[in-house]
CSV table of C-alpha atoms and ligand atoms in Angstrom, one decimal:
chain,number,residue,atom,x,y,z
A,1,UNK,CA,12.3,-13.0,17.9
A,2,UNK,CA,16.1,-11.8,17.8
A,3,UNK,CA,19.3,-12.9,15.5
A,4,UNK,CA,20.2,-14.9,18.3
A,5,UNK,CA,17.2,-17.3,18.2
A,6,UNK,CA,17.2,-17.9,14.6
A,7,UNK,CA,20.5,-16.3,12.7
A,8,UNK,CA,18.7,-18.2,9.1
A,9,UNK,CA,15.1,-16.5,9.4
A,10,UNK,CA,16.4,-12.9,9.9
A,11,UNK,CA,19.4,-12.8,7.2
A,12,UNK,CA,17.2,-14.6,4.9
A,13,UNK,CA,14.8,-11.9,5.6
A,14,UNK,CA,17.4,-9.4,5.2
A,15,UNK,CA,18.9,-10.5,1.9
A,16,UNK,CA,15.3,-11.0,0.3
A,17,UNK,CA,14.5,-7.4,1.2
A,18,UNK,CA,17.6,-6.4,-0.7
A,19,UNK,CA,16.5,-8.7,-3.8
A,20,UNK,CA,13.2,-6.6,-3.8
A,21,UNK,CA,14.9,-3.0,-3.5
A,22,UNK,CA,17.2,-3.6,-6.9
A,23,UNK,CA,14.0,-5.5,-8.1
A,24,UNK,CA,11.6,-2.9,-7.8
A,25,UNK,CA,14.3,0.4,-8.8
A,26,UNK,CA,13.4,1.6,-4.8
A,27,UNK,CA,16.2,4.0,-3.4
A,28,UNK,CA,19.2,2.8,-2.6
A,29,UNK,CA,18.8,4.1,1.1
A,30,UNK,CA,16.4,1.4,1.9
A,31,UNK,CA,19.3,-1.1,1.1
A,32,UNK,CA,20.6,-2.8,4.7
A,33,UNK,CA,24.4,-1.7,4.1
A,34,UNK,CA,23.1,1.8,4.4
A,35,UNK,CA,21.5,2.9,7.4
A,36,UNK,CA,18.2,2.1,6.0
A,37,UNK,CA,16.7,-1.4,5.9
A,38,UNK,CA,13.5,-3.5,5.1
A,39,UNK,CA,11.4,-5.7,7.5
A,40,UNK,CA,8.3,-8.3,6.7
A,41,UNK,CA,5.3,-6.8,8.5
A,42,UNK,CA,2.4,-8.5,8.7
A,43,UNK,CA,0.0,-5.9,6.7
A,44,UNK,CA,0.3,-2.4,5.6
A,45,UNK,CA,-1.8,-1.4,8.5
A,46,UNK,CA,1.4,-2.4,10.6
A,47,UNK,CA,3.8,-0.8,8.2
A,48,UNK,CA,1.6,2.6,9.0
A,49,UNK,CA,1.6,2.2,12.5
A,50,UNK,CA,5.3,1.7,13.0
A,51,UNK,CA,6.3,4.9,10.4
A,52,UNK,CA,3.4,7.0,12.6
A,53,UNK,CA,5.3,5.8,16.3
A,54,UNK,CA,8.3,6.7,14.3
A,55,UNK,CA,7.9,9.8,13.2
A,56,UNK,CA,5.4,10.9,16.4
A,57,UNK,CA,8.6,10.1,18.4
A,58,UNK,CA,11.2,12.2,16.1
A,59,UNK,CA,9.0,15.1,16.0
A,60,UNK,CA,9.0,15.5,19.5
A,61,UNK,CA,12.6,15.0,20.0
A,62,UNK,CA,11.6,11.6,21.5
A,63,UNK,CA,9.9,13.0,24.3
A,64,UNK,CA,6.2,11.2,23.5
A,65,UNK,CA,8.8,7.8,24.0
A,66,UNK,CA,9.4,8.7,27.5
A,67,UNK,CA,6.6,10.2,28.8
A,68,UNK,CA,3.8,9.8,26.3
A,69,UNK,CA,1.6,12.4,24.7
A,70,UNK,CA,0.6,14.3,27.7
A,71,UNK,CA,2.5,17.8,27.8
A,72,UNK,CA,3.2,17.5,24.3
A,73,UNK,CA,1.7,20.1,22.1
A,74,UNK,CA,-0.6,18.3,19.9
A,75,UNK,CA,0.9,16.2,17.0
A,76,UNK,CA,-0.9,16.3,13.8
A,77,UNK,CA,-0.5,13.5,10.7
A,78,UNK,CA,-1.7,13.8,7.0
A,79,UNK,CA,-3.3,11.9,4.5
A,80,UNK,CA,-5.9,12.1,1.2
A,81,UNK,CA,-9.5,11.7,1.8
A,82,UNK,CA,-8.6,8.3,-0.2
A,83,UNK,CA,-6.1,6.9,2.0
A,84,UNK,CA,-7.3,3.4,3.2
A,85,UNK,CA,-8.7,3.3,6.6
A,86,UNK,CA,-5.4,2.0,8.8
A,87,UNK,CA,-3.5,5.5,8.4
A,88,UNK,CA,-7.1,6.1,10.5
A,89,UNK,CA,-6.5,3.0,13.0
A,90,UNK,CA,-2.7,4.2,13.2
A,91,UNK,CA,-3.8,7.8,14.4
A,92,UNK,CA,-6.1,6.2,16.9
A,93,UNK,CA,-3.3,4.1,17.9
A,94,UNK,CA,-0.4,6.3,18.5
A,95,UNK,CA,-2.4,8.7,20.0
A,96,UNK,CA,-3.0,11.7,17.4
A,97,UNK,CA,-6.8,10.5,18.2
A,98,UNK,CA,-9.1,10.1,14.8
A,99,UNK,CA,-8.6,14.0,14.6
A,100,UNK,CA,-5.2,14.5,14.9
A,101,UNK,CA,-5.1,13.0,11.1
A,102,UNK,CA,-5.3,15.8,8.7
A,103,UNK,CA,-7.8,14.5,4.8
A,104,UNK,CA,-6.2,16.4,2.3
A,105,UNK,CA,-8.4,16.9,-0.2
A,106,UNK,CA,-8.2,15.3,-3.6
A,107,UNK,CA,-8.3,16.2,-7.0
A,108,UNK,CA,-10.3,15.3,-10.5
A,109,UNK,CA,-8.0,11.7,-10.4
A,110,UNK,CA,-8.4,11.6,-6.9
A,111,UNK,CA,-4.5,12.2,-6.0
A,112,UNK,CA,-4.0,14.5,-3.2
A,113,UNK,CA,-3.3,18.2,-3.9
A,114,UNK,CA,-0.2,18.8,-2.8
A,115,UNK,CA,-1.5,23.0,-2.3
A,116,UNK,CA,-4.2,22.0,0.0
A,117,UNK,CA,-1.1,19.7,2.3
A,118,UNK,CA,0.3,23.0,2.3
A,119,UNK,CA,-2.5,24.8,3.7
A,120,UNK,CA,-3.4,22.3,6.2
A,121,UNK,CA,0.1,22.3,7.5
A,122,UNK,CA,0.3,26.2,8.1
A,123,UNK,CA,-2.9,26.4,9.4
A,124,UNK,CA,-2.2,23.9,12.1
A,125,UNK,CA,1.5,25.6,12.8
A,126,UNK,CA,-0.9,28.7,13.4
A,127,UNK,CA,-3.0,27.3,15.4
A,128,UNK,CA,0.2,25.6,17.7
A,129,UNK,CA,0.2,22.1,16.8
A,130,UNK,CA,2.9,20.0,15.3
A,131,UNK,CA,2.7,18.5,11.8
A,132,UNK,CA,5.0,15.3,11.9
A,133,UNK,CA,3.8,12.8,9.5
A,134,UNK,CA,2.4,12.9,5.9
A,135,UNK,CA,1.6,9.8,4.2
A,136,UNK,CA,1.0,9.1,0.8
A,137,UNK,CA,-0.5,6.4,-1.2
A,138,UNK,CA,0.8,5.1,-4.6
A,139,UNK,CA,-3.0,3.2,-6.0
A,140,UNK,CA,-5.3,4.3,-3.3
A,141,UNK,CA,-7.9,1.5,-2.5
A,142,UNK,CA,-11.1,2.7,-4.1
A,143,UNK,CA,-9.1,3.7,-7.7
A,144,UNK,CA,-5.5,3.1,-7.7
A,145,UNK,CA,-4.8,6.9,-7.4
A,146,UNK,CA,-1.6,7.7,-7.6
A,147,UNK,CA,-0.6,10.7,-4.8
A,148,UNK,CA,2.2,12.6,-6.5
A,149,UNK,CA,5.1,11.2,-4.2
A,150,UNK,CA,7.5,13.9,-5.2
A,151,UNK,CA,5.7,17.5,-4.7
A,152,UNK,CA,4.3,15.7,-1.3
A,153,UNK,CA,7.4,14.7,-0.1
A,154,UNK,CA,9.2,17.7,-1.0
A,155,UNK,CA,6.6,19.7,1.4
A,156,UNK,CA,7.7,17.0,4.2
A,157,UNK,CA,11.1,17.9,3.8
A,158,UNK,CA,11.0,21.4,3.8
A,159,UNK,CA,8.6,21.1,6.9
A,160,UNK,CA,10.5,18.4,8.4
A,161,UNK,CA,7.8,16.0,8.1
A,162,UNK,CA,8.2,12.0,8.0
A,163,UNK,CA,6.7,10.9,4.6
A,164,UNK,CA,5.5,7.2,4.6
A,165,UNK,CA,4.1,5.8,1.2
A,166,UNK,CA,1.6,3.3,0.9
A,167,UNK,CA,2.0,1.5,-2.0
A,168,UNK,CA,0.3,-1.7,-0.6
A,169,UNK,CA,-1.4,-2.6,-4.0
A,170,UNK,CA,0.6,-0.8,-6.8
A,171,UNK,CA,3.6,-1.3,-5.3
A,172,UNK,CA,4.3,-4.6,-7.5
A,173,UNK,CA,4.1,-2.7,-10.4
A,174,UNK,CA,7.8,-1.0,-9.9
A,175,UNK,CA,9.1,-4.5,-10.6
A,176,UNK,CA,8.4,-3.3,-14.6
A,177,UNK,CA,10.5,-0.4,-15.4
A,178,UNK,CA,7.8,1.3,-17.4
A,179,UNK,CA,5.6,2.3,-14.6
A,180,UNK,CA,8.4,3.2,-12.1
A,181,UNK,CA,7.3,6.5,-13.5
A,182,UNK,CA,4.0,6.2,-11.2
A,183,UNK,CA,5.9,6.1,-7.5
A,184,UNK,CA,8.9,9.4,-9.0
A,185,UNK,CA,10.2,11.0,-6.2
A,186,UNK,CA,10.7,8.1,-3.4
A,187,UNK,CA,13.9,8.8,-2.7
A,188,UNK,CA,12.3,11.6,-0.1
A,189,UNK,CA,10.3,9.3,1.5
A,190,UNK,CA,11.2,7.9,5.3
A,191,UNK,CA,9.8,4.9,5.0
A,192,UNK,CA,7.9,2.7,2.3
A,193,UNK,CA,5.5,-0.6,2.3
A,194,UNK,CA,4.0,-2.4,-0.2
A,195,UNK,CA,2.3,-5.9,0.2
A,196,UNK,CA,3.7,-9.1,-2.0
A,197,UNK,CA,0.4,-10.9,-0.8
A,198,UNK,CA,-1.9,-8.3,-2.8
A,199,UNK,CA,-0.7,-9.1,-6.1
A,200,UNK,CA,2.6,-10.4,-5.6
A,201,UNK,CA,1.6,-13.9,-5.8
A,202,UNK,CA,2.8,-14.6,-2.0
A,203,UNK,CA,0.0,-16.2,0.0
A,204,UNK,CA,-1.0,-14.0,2.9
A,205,UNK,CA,0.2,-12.2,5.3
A,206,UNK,CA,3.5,-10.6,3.8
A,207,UNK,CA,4.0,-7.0,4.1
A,208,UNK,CA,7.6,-5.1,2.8
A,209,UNK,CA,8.5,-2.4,4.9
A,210,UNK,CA,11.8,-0.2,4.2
A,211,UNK,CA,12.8,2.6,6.4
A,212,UNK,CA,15.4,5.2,4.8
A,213,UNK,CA,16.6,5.6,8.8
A,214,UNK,CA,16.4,2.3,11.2
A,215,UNK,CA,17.9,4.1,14.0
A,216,UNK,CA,14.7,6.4,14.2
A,217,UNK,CA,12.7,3.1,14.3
A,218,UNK,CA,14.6,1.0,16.9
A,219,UNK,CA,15.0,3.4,18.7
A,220,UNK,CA,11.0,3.9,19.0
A,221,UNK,CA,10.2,0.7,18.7
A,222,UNK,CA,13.5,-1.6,21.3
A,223,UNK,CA,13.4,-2.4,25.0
A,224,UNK,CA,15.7,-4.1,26.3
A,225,UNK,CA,14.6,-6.4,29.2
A,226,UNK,CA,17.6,-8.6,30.8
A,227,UNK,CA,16.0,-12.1,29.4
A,228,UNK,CA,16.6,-10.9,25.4
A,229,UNK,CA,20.2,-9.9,26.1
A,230,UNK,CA,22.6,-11.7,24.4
A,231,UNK,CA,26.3,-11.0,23.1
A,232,UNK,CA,24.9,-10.9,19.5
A,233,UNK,CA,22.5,-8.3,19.8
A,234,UNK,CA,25.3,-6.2,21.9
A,235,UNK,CA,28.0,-6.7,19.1
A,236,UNK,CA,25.4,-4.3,17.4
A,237,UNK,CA,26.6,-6.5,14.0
A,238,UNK,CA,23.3,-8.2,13.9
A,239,UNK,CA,19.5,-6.8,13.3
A,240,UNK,CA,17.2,-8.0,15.6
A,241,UNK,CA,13.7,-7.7,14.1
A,242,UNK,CA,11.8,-7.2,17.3
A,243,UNK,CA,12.8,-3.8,17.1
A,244,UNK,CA,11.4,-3.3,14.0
A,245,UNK,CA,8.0,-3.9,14.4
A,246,UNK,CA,5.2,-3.9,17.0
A,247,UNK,CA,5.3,-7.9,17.9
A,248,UNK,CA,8.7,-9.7,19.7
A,249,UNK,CA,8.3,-13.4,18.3
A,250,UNK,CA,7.8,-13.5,14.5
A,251,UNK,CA,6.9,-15.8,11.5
A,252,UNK,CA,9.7,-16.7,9.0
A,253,UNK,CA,7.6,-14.8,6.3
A,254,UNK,CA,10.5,-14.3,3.9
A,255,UNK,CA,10.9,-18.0,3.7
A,256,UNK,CA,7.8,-17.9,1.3
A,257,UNK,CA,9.1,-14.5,-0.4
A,258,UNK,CA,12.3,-16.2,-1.4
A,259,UNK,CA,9.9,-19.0,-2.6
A,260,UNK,CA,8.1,-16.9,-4.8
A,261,UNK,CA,10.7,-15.3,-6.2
A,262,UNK,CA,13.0,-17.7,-7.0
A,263,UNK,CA,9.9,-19.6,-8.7
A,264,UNK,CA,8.6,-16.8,-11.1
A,265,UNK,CA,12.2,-15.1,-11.1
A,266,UNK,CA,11.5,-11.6,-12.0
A,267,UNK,CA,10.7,-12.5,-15.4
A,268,UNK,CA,8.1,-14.0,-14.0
A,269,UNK,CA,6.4,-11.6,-12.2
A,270,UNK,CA,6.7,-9.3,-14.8
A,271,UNK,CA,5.1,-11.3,-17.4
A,272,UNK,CA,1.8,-11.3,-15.1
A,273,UNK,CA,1.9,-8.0,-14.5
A,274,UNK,CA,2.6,-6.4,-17.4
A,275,UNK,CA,-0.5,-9.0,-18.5
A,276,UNK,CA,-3.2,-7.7,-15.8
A,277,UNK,CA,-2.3,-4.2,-16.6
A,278,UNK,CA,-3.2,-4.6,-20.1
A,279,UNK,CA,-6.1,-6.9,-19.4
A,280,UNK,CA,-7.4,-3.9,-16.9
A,281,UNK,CA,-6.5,-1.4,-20.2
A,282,UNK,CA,-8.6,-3.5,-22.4
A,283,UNK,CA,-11.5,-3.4,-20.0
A,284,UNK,CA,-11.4,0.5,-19.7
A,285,UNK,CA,-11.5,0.8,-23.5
A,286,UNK,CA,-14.1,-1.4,-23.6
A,287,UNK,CA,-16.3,0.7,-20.9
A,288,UNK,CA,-15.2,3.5,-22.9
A,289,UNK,CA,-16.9,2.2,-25.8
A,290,UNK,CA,-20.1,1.3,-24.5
A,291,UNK,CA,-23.0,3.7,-24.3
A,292,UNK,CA,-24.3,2.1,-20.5
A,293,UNK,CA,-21.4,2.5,-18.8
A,294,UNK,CA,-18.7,5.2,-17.9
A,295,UNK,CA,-15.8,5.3,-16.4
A,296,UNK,CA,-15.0,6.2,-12.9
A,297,UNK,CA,-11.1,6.7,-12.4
A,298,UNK,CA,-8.4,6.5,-14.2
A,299,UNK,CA,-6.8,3.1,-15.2
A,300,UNK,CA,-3.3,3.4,-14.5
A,301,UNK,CA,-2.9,-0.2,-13.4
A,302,UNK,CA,-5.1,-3.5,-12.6
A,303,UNK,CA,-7.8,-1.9,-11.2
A,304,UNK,CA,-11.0,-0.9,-13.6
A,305,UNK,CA,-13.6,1.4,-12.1
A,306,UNK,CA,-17.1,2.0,-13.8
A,307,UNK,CA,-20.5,2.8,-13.4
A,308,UNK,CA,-23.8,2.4,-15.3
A,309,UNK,CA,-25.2,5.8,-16.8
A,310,UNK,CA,-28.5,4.9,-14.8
A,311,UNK,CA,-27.7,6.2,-11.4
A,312,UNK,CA,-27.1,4.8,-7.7
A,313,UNK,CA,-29.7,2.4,-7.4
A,314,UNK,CA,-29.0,0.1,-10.3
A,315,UNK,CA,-25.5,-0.2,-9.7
A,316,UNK,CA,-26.7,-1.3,-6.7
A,317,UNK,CA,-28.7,-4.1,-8.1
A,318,UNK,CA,-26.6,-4.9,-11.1
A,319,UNK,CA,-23.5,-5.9,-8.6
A,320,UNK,CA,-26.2,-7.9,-6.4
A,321,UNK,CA,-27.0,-9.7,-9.4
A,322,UNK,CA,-23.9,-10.2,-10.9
A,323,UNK,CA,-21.8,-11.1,-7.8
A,324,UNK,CA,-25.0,-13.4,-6.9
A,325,UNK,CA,-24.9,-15.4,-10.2
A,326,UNK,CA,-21.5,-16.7,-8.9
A,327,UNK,CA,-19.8,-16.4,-12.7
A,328,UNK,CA,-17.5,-13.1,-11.2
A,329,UNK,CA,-16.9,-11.1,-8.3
A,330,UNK,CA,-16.8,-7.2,-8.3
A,331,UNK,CA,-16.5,-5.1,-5.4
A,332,UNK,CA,-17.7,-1.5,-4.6
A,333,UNK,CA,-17.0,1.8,-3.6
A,334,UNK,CA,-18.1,5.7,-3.7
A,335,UNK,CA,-16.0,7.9,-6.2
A,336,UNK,CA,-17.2,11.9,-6.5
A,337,UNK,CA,-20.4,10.5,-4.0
A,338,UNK,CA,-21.5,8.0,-6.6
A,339,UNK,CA,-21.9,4.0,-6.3
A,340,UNK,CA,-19.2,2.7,-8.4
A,341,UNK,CA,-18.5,-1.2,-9.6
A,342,UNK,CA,-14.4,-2.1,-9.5
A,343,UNK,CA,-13.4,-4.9,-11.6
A,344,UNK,CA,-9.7,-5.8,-10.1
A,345,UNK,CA,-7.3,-8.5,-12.5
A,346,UNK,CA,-4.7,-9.6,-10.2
A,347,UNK,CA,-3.9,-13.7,-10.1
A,348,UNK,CA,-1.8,-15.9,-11.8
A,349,UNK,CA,-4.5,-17.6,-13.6
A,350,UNK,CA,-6.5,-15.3,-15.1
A,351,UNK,CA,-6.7,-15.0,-18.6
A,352,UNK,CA,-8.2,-13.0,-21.4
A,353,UNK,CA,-11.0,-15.5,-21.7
A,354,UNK,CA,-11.6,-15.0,-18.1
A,355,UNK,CA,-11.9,-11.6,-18.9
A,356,UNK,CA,-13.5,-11.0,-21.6
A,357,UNK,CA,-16.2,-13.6,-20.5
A,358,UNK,CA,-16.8,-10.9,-17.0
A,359,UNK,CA,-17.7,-8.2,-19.2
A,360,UNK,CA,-19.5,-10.2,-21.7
A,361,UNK,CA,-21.2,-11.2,-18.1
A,362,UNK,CA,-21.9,-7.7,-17.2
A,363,UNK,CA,-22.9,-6.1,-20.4
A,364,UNK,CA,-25.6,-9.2,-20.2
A,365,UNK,CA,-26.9,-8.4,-16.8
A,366,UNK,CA,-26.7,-4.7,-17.2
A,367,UNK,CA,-28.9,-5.6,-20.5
A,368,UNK,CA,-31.6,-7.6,-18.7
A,369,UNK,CA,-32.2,-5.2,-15.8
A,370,UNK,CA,-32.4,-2.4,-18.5
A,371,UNK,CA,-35.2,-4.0,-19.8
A,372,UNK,CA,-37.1,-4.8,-16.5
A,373,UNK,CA,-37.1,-1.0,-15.6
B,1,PLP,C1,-3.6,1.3,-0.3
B,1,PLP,C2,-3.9,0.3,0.9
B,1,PLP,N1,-3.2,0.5,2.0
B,1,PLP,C3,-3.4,-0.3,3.1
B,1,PLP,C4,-4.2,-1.4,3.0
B,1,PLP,C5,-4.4,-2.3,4.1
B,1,PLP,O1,-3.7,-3.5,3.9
B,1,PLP,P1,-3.5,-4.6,5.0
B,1,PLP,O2,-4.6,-5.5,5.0
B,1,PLP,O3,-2.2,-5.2,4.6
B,1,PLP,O4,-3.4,-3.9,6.3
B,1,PLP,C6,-4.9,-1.7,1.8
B,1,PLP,C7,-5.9,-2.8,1.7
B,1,PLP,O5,-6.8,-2.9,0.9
B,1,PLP,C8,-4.7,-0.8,0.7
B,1,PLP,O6,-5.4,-0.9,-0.5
């Protein structure tokens, strides 16, 4: 729970957080020397949660930390319409309420349009609320849409917005220099999260969160009740993780980070992924090239969304049948209002054959209910 209790667990922590910021090419401000610094959450939905308090608190000049949201003009966040649900939950938590976060709309490749941010934030200045929190997400959930990070967080800084990223799933990626490309313009962002236990090879839970400012989070985040003093934490050489996060007692997560990548070194990690992305690439070309099925979203990673040209209700069917059979697993979701099959390459073990044998699977099935229409 504090330095104190367990020096090992939280410079361990520290260091491997360090590792992943040269690792990944993330801004040097997230780096613990700085005044930045990185903390294991337990999800992204916590990661959200703690940026939102965080910049809720710093846009009101840390008055909703001492007396709450009641006086306060009302506080307004933002997201896409494809943000995953906890920038939701973290609204409803801190106290914006469900409808004090802003869905921007999104465009043909389901990024958020950075004109329509703009629009929503000076209508809501009009209107006497006060923007203080954008988020943006690097491989949304449904498509792995990719938010461009730089004209958003430029907006946030010119309207003094905090700018969290949610990379939860793509963030991996970065650790290949070739698709750093997809997460330009970080170095504007207040805080950043992605999660080693999506596709990271780290078992779950294990969440990396970097703030470019700690101060702004420990100081929304600490109290300091007489039983945690100690003469550590009031050297003020130590960090004391409590602070950092919404829990006080915590798991030795980076333990297992270290683990992981001092096993696949970064080598490693880059074999696989650099694998999965071209497995996923070889899929797309392949629904490409058939005449059943389309493609939903673009492919620019692991994640490979498609639909058969016959409409809702045999997608429907085909992923009940093919998830039923027990050969694969897909998953679904709604893209432009339409049922849409997502065929996600992400584990150690999977291989071409793998692959090739799930669409060979689904070309099959797709075949067969075809012919009992
Ligand atoms: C983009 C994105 N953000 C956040 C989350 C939530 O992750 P967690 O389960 O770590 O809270 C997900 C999970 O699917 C996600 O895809």
């Amino acid at each position: 729970m504090l330095w104190a209790t367990s020096p090992a667990c939280t410079e361990l922590e520290t260091h491997v957080l360090d590792w992943l910021v040269e690792l990944l090419g993330l801004p040097e401000a997230f780096r613990s020397e700085g005044p930045g610094g990185g903390v294991i959450q337990d999800s992204a939905s916590s990661a959200a949660l703690c940026a939102l308090l965080a910049a809720r608190d710093r846009a009101s000049g840390w008055e909703t930390n001492r007396t709450g949201l009641a006086g306060s003009p009302p506080l307004v966040g933002y997201t896409s319409t494809q943000a995953h649900s906890s920038l939701e939950k973290a609204a409803m938590i801190a106290g914006l309420g469900r409808d004090g976060l802003r869905l921007v709309e999104v465009d043909g490749a389901f990024a958020m349009r950075p004109d329509r941010l703009e629009a929503a934030i000076a209508a809501d200045r009009a209107a006497g609320r006060i923007p203080c929190f954008v988020a943006a997400t690097v491989g949304t959930t449904s498509s792995t849409a990719i938010d461009p990070v730089r004209a958003i967080g430029e907006i946030a800084r010119r309207e003094g917005l905090w700018l969290h990223v949610d990379a939860a799933m793509g963030g991996t990626a970065a650790i290949c220099p070739e698709l750093r490309h997809l997460q330009d313009g970080l170095e504007l962002a207040d805080s950043y999260c992605f999660n080693p236990h999506k596709w990271m090879f780290t078992n779950f839970d294990c969440d990396a969160f970097w703030v470019a400012d700690r101060a702004a989070l420990v100081r929304t985040l600490s109290v300091l009740p007489e039983y945690l003093r100690n003469r550590a934490t009031e050297s003020g050489a130590v960090i004391d993780y409590r602070d950092w996060q919404v829990p006080l007692g915590r798991r030795f997560r980076a333990l297992k980070l270290w683990m992981v990548l001092r096993w696949y070194g970064a080598e490693g990690i880059r074999h696989h992924v650099r694998r999965h992305v071209a497995l996923a690439r070889e899929v797309a070309r392949r629904v490409q090239a058939s005449d059943r099925f389309e493609l939903a979203a673009p492919v620019p990673l692991n994640l490979v969304c498609f639909r058969h040209r016959a409409g809702d209700a045999f997608n429907e069917r085909l992923l009940e049948r093919l998830n039923g059979s027990g050969d694969l697993f897909l998953t679904h979701t709604r893209l432009a209002d339409r049922h849409t099959l997502r065929l996600a390459i992400g584990q150690t073990w999977t291989e071409a054959r793998h692959v090739e044998r799930a669409w060979g699977r689904i070309e099959e099935e797709a075949a067969r209910l075809e012919a009992e229409r």
